[in-house]
Every structure is written in structure tokens, then in C-alpha cells.
CSV table of C-alpha atoms in Angstrom, one decimal:
chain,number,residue,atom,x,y,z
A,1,UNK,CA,0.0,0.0,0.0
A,2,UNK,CA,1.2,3.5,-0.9
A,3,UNK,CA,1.2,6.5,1.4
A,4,UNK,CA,-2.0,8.1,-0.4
A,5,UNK,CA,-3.8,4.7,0.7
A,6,UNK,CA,-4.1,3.3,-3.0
A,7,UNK,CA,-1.9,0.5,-4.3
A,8,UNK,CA,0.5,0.2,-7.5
A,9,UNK,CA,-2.6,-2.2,-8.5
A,10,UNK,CA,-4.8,0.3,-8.4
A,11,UNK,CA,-3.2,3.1,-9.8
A,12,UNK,CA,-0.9,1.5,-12.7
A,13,UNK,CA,-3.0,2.5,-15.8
A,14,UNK,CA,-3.6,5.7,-14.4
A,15,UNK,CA,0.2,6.9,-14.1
A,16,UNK,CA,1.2,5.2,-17.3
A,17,UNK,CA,-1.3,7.4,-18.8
A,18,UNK,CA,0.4,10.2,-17.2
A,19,UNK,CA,3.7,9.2,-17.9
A,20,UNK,CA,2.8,9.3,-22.1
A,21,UNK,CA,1.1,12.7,-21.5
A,22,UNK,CA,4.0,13.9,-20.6
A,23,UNK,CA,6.1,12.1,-23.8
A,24,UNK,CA,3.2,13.0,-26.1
A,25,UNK,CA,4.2,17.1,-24.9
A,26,UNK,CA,7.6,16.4,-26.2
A,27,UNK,CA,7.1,13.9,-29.4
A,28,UNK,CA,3.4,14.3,-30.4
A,29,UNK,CA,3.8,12.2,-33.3
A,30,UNK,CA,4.2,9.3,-30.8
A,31,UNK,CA,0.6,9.7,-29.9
A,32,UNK,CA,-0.8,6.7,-32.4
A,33,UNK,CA,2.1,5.3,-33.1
A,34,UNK,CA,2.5,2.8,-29.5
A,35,UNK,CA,0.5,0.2,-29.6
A,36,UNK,CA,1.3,-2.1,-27.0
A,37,UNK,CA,3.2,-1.2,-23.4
A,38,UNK,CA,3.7,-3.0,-20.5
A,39,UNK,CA,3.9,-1.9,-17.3
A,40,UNK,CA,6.2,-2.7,-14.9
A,41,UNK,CA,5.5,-1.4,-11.1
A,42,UNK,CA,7.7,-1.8,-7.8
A,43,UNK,CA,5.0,-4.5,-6.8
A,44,UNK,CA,5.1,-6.2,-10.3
A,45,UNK,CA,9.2,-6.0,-9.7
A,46,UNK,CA,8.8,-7.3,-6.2
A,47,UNK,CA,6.0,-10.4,-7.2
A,48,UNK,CA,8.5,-11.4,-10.3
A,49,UNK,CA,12.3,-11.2,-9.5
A,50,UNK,CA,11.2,-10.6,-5.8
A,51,UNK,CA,12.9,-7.1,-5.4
A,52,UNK,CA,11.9,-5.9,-1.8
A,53,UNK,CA,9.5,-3.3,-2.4
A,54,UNK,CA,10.8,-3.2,-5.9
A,55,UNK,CA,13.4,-1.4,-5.2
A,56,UNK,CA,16.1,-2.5,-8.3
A,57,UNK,CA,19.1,-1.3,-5.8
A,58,UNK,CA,18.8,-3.5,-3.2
A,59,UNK,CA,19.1,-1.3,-0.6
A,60,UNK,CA,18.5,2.2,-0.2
A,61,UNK,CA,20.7,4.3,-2.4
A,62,UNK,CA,21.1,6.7,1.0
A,63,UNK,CA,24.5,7.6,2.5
A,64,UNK,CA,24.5,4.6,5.1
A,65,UNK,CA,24.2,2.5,2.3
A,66,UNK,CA,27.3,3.8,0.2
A,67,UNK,CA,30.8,3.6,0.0
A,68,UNK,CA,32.4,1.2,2.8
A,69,UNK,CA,29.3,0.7,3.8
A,70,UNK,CA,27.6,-1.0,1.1
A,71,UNK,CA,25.6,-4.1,1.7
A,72,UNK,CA,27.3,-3.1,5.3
A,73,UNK,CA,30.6,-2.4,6.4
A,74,UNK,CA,32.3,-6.2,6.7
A,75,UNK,CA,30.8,-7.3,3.3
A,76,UNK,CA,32.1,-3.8,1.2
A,77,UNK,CA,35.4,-5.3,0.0
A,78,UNK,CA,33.4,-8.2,-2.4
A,79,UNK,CA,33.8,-10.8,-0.2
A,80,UNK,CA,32.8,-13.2,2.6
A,81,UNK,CA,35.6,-12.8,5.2
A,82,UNK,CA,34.4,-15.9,6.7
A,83,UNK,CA,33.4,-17.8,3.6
A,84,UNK,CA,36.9,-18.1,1.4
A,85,UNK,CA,35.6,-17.9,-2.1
A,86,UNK,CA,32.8,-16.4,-1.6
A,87,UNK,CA,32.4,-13.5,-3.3
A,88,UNK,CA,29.6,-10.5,-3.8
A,89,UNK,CA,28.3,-8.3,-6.7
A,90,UNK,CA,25.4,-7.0,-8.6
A,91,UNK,CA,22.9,-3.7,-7.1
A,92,UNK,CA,24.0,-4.3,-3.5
A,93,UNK,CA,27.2,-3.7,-3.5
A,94,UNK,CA,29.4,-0.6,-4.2
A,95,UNK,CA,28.3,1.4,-6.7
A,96,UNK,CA,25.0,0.4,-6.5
A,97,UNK,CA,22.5,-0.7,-9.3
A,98,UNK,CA,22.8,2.5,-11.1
A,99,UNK,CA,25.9,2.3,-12.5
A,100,UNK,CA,25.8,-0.7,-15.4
A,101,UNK,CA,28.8,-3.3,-14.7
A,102,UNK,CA,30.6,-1.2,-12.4
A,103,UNK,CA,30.1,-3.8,-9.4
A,104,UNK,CA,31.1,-6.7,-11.5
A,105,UNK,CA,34.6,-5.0,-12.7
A,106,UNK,CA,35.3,-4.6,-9.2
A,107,UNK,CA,34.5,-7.9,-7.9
A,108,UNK,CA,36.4,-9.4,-10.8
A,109,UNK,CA,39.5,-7.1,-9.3
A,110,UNK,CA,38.8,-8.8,-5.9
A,111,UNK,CA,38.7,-12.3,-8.0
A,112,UNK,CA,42.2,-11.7,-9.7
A,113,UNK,CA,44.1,-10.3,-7.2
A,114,UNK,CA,43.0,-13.2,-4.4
A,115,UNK,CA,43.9,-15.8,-7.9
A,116,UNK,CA,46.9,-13.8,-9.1
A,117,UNK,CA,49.3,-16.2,-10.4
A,118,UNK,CA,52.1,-15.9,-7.9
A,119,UNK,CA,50.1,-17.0,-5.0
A,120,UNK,CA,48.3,-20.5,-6.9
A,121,UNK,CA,52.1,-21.5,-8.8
A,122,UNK,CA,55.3,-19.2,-7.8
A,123,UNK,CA,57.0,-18.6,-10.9
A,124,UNK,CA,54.0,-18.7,-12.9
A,125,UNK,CA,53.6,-14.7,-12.9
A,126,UNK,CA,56.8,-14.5,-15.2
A,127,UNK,CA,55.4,-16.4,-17.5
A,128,UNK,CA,52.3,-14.4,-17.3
A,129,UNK,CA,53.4,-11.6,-17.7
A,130,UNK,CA,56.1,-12.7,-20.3
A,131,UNK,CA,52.9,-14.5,-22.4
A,132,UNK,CA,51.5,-11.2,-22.1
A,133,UNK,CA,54.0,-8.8,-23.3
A,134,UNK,CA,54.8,-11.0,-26.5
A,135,UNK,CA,51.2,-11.2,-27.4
A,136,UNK,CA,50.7,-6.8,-27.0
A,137,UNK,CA,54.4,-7.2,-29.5
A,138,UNK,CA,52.6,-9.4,-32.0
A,139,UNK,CA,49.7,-6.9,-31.6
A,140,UNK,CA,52.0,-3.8,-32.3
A,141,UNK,CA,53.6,-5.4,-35.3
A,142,UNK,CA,50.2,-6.6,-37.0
A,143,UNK,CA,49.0,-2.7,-36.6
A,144,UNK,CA,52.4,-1.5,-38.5
């Protein structure tokens, strides 16, 4: 239920209306020229991928939720500390839902870094790193 007392439910068709009234302003050739929509509420989001309150951040995008203390403080860096292998991404963690991929770069940082080469085989990060730099030569002397 919403604050006014009505529920997404309810009021759906009404503020999708809206919402095209408002396009319609802007583009009024687009009036006609829909003819199907869909629409997608916080409860429909919630009933479907089951989205607390629909809410496709996860948590509240407010400054308790940010930062270092994104899902909360001992879970910001990626990881389970007390689950080895474990690791976290997606809207809930650091940046947040907003920001496409962002978490999932990050994470993958956390991943390599715990799996860097030195640490699994010592000895294997030269050869890494010396597979690496003669493929970037070969991909120099292709571009000449």
C-alpha cells in the first residue's frame, strides 16, 4: 500500500497514462504510433524477480548505504571474510544498481588479485606476464 492509501494495482494505468502525456508534450507524433506497453510497477518487480518493495538497488541508495558501507561495512570489499571464495556483486554492493557493470569490474578485481598467479604457482607470474607482453608485441607489429 502507498502512502495516499491506494496500491500500484490500483493506480498502474492511471500513471502510465500520465507518464505518455508527458512524452506525447515532447514527441506528439508518438501519440498513435505505440501500440502495445507493458507496465512494470515496484510491486510487479517485487511479485516477479522478488525485489523488496521493488526497489532495483537493493538497498537504499542513502549515505548509510554507500561507500564502505555498502551491503554493510564487513561485506564492502566483495567478499565473505568468513566464507573463502565467496564473493559478492550485482545492485548491492558498491556502486549500486545505477551504475551498469561497475560492481562486477570490481569484484572481478577482488577475484584476480586473491587468484593472481604468484600465489596458486610461484614462478608462474613471469610467465604471465612474459605470455602477455609477447602477445601486445605481436599486436603492435600486426598494426604497422
Amino acid at each position: 500500500e502507498l502512502s495516499n492509501g491506494e496500491d500500484w494495482d490500483s493506480i498502474a494505468e492511471r500513471e502510465a497514462d500520465k507518464l505518455l502525456d508527458v512524452m506525447y508534450r515532447y514527441a506528439p507524433n508518438m501519440r498513435g504510433a505505440i501500440t502495445n506497453r507493458y507496465i512494470q510497477t515496484p510491486l510487479e518487480l517485487e511479485r516477479k524477480l522478488g525485489l523488496l518493495r521493488g526497489n532495483v538497488m537493493h538497498v537504499e541508495m542513502s549515505f548509510d548505504q554507500m561507500f564502505c558501507f555498502r551491503p554493510l561495512p564487513e561485506l564492502s570489499a566483495y567478499k565473505v571474510p568468513q566464507i573463502g571464495g565467496l564473493y559478492l556483486t550485482g545492485a548491492s554492493t558498491h556502486p549500486g544498481g545505477g551504475v551498469f557493470a561497475a560492481s562486477g569490474y570490481n569484484t572481478a578485481g577482488v577475484v584476480l588479485h586473491d587468484l593472481r598467479p604468484s600465489r596458486l604457482w610461484p614462478g608462474l607470474a613471469g610467465l604471465a606476464v612474459g605470455a602477455a607482453g609477447t602477445a601486445l608485441l605481436a599486436a603492435a607489429r600486426r598494426k604497422r
